[in-house]
Short mmCIF file of C-alpha atoms in Angstrom, two decimals:
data_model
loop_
_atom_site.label_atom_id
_atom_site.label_comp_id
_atom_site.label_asym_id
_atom_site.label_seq_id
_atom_site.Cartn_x
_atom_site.Cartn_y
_atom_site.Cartn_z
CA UNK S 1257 57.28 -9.54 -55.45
CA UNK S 1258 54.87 -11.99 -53.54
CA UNK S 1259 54.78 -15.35 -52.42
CA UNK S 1260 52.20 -17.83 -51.86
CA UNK S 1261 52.85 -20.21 -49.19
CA UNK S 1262 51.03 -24.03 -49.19
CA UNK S 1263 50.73 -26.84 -47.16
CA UNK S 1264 53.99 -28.91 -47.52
CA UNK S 1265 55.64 -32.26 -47.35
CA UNK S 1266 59.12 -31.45 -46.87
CA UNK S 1267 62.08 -34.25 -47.05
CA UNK S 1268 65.51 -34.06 -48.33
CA UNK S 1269 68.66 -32.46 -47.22
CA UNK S 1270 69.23 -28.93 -47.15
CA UNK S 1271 72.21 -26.18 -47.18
CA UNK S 1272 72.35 -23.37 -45.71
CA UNK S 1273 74.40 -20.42 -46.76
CA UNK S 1274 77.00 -18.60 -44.57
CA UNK S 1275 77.26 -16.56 -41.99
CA UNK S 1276 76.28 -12.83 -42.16
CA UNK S 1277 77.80 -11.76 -39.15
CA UNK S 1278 81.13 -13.84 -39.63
CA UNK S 1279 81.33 -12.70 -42.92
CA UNK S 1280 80.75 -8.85 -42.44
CA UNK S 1281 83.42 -8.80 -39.43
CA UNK S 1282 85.80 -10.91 -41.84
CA UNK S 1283 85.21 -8.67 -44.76
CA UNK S 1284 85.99 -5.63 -42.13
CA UNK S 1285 89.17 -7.03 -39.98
CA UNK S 1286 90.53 -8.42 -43.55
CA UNK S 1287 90.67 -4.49 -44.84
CA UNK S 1288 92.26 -3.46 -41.87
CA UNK S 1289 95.10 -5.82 -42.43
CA UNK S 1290 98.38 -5.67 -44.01
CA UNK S 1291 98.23 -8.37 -47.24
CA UNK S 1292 95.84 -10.35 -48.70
CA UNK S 1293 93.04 -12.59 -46.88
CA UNK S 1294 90.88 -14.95 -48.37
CA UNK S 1295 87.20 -15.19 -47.56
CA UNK S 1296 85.88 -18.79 -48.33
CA UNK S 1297 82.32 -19.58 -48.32
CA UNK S 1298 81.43 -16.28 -47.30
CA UNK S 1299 77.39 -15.09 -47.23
CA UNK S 1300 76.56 -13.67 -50.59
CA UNK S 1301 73.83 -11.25 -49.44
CA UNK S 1302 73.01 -7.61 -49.93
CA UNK S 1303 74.23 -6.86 -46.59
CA UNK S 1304 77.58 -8.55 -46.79
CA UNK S 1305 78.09 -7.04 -50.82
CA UNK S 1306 77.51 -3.95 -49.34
CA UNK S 1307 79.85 -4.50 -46.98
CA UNK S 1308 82.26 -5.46 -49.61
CA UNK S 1309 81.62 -2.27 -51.83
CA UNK S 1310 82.00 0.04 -48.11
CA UNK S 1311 85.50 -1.13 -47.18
CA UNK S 1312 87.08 0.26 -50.48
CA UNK S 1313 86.15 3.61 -49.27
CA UNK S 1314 88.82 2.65 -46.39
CA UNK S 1315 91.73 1.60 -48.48
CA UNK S 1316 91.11 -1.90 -49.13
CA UNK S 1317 90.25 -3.64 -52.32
CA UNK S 1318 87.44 -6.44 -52.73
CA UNK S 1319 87.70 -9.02 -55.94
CA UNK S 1320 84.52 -10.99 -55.49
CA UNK S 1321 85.20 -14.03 -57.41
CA UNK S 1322 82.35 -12.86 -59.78
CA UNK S 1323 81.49 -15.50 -62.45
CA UNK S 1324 80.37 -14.59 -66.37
CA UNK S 1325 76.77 -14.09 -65.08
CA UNK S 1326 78.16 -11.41 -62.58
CA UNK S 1327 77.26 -13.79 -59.93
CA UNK S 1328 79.63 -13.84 -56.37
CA UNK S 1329 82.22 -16.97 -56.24
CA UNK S 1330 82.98 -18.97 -53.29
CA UNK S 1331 86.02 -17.28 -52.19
CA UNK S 1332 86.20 -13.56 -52.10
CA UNK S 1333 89.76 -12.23 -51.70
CA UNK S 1334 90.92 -8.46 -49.80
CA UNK S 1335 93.86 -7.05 -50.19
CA UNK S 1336 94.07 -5.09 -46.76
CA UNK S 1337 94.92 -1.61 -46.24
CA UNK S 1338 96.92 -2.09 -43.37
CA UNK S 1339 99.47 0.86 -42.89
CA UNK S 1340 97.52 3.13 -45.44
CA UNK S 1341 93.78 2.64 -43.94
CA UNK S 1342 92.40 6.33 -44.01
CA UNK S 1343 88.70 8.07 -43.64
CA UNK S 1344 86.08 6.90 -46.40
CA UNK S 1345 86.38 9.59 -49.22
CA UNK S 1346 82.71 9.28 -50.09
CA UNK S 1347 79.48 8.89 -48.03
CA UNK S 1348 79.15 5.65 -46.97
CA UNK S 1349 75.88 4.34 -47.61
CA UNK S 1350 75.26 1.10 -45.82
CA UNK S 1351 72.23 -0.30 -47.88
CA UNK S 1352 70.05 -2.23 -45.39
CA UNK S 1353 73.18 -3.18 -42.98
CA UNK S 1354 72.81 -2.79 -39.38
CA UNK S 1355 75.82 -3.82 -38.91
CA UNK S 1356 77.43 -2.11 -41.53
CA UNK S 1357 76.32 1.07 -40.15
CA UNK S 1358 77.42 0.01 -36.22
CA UNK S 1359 81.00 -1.33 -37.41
CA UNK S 1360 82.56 0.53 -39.37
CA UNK S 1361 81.21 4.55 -38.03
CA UNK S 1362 83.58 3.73 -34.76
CA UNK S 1363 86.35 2.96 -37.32
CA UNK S 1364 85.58 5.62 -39.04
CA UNK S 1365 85.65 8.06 -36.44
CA UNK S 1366 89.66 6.90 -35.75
CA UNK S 1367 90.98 9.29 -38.18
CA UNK S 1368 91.13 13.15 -38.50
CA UNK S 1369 88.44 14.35 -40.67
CA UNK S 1370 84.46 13.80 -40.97
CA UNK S 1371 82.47 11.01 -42.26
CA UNK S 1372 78.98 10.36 -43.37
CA UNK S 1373 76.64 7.44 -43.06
CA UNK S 1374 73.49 6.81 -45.00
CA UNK S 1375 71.24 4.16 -46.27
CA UNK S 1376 68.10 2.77 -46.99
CA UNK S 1377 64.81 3.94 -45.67
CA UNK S 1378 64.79 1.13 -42.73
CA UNK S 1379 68.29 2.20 -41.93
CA UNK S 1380 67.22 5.91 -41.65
CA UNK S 1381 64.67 4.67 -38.97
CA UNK S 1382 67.04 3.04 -36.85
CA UNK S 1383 68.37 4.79 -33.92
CA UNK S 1384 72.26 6.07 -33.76
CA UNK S 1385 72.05 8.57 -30.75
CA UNK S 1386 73.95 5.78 -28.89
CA UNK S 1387 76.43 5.73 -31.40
CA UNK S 1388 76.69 9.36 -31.09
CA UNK S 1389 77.04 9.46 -27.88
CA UNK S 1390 79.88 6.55 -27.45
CA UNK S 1391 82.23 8.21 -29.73
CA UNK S 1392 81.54 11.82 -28.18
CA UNK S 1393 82.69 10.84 -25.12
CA UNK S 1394 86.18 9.29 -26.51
CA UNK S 1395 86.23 13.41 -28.12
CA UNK S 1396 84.62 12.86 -31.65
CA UNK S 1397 82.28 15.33 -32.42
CA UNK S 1398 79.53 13.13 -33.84
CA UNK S 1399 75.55 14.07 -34.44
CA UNK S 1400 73.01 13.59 -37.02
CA UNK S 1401 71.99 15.68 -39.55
CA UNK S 1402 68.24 16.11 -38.64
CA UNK S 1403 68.40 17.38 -35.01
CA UNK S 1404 64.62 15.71 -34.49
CA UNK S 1405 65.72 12.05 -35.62
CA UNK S 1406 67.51 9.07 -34.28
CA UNK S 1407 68.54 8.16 -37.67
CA UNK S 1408 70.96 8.79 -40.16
CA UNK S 1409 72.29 10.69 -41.79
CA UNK S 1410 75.28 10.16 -38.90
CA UNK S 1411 78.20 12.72 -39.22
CA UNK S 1412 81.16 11.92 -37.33
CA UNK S 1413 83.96 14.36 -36.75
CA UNK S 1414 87.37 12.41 -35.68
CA UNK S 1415 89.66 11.76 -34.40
CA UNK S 1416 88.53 9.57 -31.08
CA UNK S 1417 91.61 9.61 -28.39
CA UNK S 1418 91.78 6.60 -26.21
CA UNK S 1419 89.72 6.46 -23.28
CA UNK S 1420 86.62 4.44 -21.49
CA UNK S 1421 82.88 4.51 -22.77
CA UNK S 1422 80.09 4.12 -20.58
CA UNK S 1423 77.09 3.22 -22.32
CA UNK S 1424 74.02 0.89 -21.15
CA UNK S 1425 74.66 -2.20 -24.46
CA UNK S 1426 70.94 -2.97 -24.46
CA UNK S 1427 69.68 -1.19 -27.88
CA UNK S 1428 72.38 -3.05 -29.94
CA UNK S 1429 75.52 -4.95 -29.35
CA UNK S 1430 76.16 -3.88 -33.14
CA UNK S 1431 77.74 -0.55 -32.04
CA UNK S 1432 79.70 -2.28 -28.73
CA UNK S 1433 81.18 -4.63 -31.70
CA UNK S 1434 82.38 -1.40 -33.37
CA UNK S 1435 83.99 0.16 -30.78
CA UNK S 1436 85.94 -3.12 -30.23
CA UNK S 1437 86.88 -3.58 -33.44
CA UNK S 1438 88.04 0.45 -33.60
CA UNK S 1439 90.12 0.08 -30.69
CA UNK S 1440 92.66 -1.95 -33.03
CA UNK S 1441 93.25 1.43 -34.63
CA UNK S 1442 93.54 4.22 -31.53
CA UNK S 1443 96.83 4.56 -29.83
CA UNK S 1444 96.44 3.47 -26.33
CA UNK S 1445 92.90 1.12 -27.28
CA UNK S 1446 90.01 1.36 -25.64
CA UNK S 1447 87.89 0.01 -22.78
CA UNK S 1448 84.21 0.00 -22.66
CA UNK S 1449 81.98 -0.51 -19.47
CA UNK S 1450 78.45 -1.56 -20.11
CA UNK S 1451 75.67 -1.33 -17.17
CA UNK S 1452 72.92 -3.87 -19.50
CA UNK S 1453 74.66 -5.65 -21.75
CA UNK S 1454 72.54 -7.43 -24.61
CA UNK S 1455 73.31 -10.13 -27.21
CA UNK S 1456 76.26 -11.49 -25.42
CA UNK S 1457 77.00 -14.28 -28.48
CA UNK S 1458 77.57 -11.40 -30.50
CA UNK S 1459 80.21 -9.86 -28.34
CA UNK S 1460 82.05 -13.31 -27.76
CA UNK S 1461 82.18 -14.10 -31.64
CA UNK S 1462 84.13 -10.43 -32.46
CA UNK S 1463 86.68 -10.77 -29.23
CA UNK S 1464 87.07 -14.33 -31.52
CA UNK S 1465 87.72 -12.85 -34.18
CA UNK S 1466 90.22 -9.89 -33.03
CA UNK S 1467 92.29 -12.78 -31.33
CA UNK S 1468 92.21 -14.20 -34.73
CA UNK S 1469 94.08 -11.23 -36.05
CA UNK S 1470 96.55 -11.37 -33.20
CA UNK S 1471 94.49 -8.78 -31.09
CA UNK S 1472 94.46 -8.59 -27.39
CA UNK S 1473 90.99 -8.47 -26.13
CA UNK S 1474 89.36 -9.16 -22.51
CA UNK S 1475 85.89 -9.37 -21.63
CA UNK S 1476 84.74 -9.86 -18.02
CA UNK S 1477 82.61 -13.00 -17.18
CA UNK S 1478 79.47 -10.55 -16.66
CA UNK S 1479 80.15 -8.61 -20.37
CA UNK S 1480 79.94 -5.15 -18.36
CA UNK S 1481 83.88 -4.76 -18.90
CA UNK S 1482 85.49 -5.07 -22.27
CA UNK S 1483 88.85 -3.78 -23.33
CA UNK S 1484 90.85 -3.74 -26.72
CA UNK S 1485 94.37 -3.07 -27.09
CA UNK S 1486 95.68 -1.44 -30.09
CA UNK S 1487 97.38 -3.54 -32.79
CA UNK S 1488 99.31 -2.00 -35.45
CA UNK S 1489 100.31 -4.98 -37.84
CA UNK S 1490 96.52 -6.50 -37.82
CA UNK S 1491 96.99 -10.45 -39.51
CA UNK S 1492 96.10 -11.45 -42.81
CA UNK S 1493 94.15 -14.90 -42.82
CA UNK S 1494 92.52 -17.63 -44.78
CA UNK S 1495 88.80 -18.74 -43.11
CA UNK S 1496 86.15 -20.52 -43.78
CA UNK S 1497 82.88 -18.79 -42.88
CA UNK S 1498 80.42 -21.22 -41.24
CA UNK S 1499 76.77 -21.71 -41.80
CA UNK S 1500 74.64 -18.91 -40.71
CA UNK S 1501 72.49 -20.01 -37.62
CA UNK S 1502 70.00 -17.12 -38.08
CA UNK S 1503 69.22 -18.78 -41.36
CA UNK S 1504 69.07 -22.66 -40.16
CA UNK S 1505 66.12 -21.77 -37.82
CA UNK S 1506 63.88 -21.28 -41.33
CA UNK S 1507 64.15 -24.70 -42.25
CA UNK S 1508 63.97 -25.94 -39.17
CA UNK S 1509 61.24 -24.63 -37.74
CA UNK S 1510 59.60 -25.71 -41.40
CA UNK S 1511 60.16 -29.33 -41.02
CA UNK S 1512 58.73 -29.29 -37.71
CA UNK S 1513 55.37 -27.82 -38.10
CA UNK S 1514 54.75 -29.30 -42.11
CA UNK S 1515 52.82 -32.45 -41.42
CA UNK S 1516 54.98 -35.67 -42.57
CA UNK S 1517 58.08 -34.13 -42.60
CA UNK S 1518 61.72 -34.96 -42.41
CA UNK S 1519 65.05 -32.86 -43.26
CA UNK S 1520 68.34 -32.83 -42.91
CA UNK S 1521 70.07 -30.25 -42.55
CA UNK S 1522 73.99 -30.17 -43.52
CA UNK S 1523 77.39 -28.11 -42.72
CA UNK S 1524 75.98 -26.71 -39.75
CA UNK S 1525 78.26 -24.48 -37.70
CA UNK S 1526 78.85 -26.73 -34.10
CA UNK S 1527 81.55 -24.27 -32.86
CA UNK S 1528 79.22 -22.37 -30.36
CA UNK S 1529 80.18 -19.03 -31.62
CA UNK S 1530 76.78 -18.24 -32.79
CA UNK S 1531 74.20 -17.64 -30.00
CA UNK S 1532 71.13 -18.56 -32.34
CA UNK S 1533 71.89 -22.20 -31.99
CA UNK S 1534 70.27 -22.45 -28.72
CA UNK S 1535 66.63 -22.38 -30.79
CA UNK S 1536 67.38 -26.34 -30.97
CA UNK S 1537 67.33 -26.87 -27.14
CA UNK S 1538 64.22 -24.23 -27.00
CA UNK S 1539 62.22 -26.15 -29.53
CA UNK S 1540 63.36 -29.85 -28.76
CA UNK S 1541 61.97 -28.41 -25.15
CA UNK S 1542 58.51 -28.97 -26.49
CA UNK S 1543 58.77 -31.96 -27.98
CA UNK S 1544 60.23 -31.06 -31.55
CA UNK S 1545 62.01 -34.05 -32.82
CA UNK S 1546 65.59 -33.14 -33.82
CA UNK S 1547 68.54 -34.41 -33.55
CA UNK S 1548 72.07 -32.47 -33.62
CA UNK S 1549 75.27 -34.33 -34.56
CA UNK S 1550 78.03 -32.53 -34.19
CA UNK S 1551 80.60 -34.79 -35.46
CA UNK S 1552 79.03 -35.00 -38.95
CA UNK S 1553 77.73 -31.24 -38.66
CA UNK S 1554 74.21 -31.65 -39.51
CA UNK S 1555 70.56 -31.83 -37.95
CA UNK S 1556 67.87 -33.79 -38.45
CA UNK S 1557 64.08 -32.49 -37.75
CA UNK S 1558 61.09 -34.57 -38.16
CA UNK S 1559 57.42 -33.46 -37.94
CA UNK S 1560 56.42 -33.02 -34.25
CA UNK S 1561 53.36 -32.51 -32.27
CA UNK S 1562 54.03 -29.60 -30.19
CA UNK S 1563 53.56 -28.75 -26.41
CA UNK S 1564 54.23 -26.74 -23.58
CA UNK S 1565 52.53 -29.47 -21.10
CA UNK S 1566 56.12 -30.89 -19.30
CA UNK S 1567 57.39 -27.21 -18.90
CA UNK S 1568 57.44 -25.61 -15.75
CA UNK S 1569 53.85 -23.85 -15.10
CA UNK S 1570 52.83 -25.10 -18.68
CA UNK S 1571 54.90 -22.35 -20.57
CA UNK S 1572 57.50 -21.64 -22.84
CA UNK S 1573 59.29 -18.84 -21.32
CA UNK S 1574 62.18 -17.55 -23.91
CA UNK S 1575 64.61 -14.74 -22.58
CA UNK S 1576 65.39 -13.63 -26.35
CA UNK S 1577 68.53 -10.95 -25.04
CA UNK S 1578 70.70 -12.96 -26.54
CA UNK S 1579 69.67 -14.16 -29.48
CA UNK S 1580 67.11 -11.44 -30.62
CA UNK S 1581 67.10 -12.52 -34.03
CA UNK S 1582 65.75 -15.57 -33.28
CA UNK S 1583 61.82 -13.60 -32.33
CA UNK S 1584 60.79 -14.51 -36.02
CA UNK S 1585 60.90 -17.59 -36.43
CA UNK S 1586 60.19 -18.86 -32.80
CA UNK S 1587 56.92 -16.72 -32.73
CA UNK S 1588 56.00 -18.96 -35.76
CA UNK S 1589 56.88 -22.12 -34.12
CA UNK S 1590 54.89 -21.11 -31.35
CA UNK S 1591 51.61 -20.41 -33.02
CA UNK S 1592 52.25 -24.39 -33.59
CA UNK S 1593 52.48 -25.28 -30.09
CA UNK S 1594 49.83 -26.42 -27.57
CA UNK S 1595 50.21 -23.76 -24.68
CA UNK S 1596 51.46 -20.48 -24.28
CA UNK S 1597 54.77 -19.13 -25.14
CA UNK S 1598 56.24 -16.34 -23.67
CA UNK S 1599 59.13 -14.49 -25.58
CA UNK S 1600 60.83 -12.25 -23.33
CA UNK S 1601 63.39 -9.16 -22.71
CA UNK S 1602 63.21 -8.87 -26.33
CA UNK S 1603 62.96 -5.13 -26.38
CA UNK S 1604 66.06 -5.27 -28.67
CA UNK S 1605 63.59 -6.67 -31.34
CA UNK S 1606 61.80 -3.53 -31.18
CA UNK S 1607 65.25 -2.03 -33.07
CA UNK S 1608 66.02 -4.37 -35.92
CA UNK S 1609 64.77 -3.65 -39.52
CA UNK S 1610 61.10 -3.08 -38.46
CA UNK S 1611 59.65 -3.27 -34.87
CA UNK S 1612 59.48 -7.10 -34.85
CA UNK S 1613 57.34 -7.03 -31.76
CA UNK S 1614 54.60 -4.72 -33.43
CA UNK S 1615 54.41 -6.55 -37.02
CA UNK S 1616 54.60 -9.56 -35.61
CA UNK S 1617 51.49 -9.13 -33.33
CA UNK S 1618 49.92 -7.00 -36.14
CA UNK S 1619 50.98 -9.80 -39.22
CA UNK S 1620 49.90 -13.65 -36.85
CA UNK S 1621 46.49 -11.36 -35.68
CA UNK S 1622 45.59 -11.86 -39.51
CA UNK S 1623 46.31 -15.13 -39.67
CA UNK S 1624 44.26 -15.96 -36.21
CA UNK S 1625 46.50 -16.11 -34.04
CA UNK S 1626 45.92 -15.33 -29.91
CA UNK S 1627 48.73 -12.42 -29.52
CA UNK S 1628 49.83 -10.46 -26.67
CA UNK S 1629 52.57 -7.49 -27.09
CA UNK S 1630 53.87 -6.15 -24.31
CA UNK S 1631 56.79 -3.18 -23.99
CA UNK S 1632 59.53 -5.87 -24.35
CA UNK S 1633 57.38 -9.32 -24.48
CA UNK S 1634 55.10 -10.92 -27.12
CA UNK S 1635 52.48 -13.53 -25.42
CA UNK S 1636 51.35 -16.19 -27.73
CA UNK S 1637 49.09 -18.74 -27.15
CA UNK S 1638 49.27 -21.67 -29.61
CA UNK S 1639 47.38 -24.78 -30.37
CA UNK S 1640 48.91 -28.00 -32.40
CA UNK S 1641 47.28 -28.76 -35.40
CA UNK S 1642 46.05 -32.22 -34.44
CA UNK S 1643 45.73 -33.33 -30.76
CA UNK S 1644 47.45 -36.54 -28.91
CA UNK S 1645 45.80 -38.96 -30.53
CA UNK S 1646 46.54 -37.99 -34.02
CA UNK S 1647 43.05 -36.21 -34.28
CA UNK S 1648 42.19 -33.04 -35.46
CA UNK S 1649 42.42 -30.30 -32.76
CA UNK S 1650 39.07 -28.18 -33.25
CA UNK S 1651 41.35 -25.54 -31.24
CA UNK S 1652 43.52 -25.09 -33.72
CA UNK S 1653 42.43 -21.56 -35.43
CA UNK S 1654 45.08 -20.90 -37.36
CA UNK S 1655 44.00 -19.85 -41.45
CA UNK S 1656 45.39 -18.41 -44.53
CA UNK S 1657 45.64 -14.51 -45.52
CA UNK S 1658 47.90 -11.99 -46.82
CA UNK S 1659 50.40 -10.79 -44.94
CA UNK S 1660 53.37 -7.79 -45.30
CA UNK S 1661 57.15 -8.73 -44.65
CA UNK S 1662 57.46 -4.81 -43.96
CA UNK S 1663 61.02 -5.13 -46.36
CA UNK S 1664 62.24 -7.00 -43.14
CA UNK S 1665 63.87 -10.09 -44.31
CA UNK S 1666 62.95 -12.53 -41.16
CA UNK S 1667 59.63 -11.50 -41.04
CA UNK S 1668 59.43 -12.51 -45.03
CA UNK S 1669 60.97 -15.79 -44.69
CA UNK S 1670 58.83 -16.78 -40.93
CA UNK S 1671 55.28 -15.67 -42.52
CA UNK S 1672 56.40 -18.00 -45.45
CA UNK S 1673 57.20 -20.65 -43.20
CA UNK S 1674 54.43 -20.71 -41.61
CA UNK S 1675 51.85 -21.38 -44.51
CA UNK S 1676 53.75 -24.50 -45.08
CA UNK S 1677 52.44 -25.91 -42.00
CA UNK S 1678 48.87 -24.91 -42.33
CA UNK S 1679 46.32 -27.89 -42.87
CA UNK S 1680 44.24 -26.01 -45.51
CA UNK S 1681 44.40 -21.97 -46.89
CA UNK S 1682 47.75 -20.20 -48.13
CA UNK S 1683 49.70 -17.24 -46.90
CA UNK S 1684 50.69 -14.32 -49.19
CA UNK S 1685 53.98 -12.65 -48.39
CA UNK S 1686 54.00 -9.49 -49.85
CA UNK S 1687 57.36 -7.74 -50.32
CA UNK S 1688 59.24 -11.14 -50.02
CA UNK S 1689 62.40 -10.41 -52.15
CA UNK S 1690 64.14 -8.86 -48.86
CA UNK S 1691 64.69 -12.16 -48.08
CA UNK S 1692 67.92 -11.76 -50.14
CA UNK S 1693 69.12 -9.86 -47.71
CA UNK S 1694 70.38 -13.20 -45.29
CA UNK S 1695 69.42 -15.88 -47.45
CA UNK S 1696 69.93 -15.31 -51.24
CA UNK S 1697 67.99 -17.97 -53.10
CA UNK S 1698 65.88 -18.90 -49.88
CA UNK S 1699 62.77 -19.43 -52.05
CA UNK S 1700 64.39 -21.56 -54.58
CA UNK S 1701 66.47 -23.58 -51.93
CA UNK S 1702 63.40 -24.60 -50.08
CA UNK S 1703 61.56 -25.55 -53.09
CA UNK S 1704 64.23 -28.22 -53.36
CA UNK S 1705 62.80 -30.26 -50.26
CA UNK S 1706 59.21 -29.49 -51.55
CA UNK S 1707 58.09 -26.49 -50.13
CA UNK S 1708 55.21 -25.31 -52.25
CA UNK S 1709 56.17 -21.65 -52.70
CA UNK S 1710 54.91 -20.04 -56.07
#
């Protein structure tokens, strides 16, 4: 499937759906408990269904809600394990989930026996030597099945015993997630020191979440020293999942870079669990017009002229660590904004679906843009479409093409962002159904504030 992406208008108000990460740790805590949770307005996408279809394999039991059409409802209800949680009895095949893979192999590897974890071809590219070597040193006997590769297959051998694991934090904080959330299940817990810890957020939003359950969890003020204490009569709960963050920045950046525009965007999460939301303080830096109430939960972005002129040196410098995710759709903002824009210690991004940093400097060099990639940088030097006055900025190089999303959701949804704010041409996003991955529907939902996707 392809898209064609236009110059836009957009104005209206717009939803986004929820949370992938809130819903995939809900989804996994709520089969570890004893009785039934309910899931309300969780994320409908491929990751989090096959997140849903995984946690059977455990013990627990899933009823999506699903509606004549087969379609997911709004509430999705799990009837926990608890007590009887035991090794998957079939290869677990994750899909296209990261953090399918990263969460539940440390659970996994808490009881006797072996497990195997699979997926896609992107997930078979992904590295899981860290993995291995986390749960080896709590005793699991854990390698993959291609000596060669840092991919899956992943073969894990348990049981782990409780103990401390030294590992650096910086390729994922997936995995560190998983270990926390196995620790529930090994008698005596677990601690975990971490020397570089990356994507912080993430690390804050599952010690939420275990507390939720009734779990005792500490992390240090610096992230290097995390411990979980085991909890045998885990919590059932009601919750409702809040707006994903990784998907707001989409729209966002849209209505700031399509000429004329003006959205609102409702139910968005103001909790602070998600690290993602600090895109609105990096774009409002350079002049985008947006404004955040908290009280009602929504934003509001207008069309801006964009610039890097008040920042320090005349740069955008990003430190992306802690909100990796966010590379996609701020390297598209930035190809909108007078100056240069540095994205930095981003060599996470290197690990996602695709190597974000190479497509993206590969993809934006079709489309003209000035790219530099560095080892764990991308150096992009932008130009507004029009200059202070309102004129046309003969600077502004920018043009149409065809483009590949690599089957990498964000890149598929930022590349069709971006032809929206083009002043003349169209983008072609090849590949673009990924997008269903995060956003189900993202195509269809935009087109609802008048982005001209066909």
């Amino acid at each position: 499937m392809y898209i064609v992406s236009k110059k836009s208008r957009l104005s209206g108000n717009i939803c986004v759906p929820g949370s992938k990460s809130h819903t995939i740790r809900a989804l996994l805590l709520a089969s570890l408990a004893e009785g039934t949770s309910c899931i309300k307005n969780p994320l409908p996408s491929a990751d989090c269904l096959s997140t849903a279809a995984a946690v059977p394999l455990i013990g627990a039991d899933v009823d999506l809600s699903l509606s004549v059409e087969g379609e997911p409802g709004t509430e999705w209800v799990v009837r926990g394990a608890g007590k009887k949680v035991h090794l998957p009895y079939d290869v677990v095949n994750v899909g296209n989930s990261g953090s399918l893979l990263y969460f539940l192999s440390p659970i996994a590897a808490t009881f006797s026996g072996a497990s195997v974890f699979t997926g896609d071809d992107s997930i078979r590219s992904r590295p899981v030597l860290h993995v291995v070597d986390a749960l080896n040193q709590l005793g699991a006997e854990s390698f993959v099945s291609c000596p060669d590769r840092n991919g899956c297959p992943l073969i894990i051998r348990g049981p782990v015993k409780s103990g401390v694991v030294r590992t650096e934090g910086e390729v994922s904080s997936q995995y560190v997630s998983g270990l926390m959330m196995a620790g529930i299940l090994i008698d005596g817990g677990i601690r975990i020191e971490l020397s570089n810890p990356k994507e912080t957020p993430y690390l804050t939003m599952t010690q939420k979440w275990l507390e939720k359950v009734g779990v005792s969890c500490f992390i240090s003020d610096d992230f290097k020293k995390i411990e979980v204490k085991q909890k045998k009569d885990l919590k059932s709960f009601t919750t409702v999942i809040p707006s994903d963050w990784e998907a707001v920045a989409f729209p966002l950046v849209a209505a700031l870079i399509a000429d004329g525009s003006k959205v609102v965007i409702e139910n968005v999460d103001s909790s602070g669990t998600q690290g993602d939301d600090k895109i609105v303080d990096v774009l409002k830096s350079v002049g985008g017009n947006i404004v955040w109430d908290k009280s009602s939960e929504t934003i509001t972005v207008s069309s801006s002229r964009l610039s890097t002129k008040t920042l320090p040196g005349g740069e955008l410098h990003v430190a992306l660590s802690s909100f990796p995710d966010a590379v996609c759709a701020l390297s598209v903002a930035a190809c909108f904004i007078e100056g240069t824009t540095v994205l930095e210690d981003a060599a996470v991004c290197r690990r996602k679906e695709t190597d974000r940093l190479k497509v993206l400097t590969v993809e934006l060099t079709k489309l003209g843009v000035e790219v530099e990639e560095g080892e764990d940088y991308l150096i992009i030097h932008g130009h507004s479409p029009v200059l202070s006055d309102g004129s046309p900025n003969p600077e502004f190089k920018l043009h149409g093409g065809e483009v590949k999303s690599y089957g990498d959701h964000r890149m598929a949804m930022s590349l069709a962002v971006l032809g929206l704010g083009l002043p003349s041409g169209e983008v072609v996003v090849n590949d673009a159904e990924c997008c269903k991955v995060s956003f189900p529907n993202f195509f269809e939902v935009m087109k609802q504030i008048n982005a001209d996707f066909v």
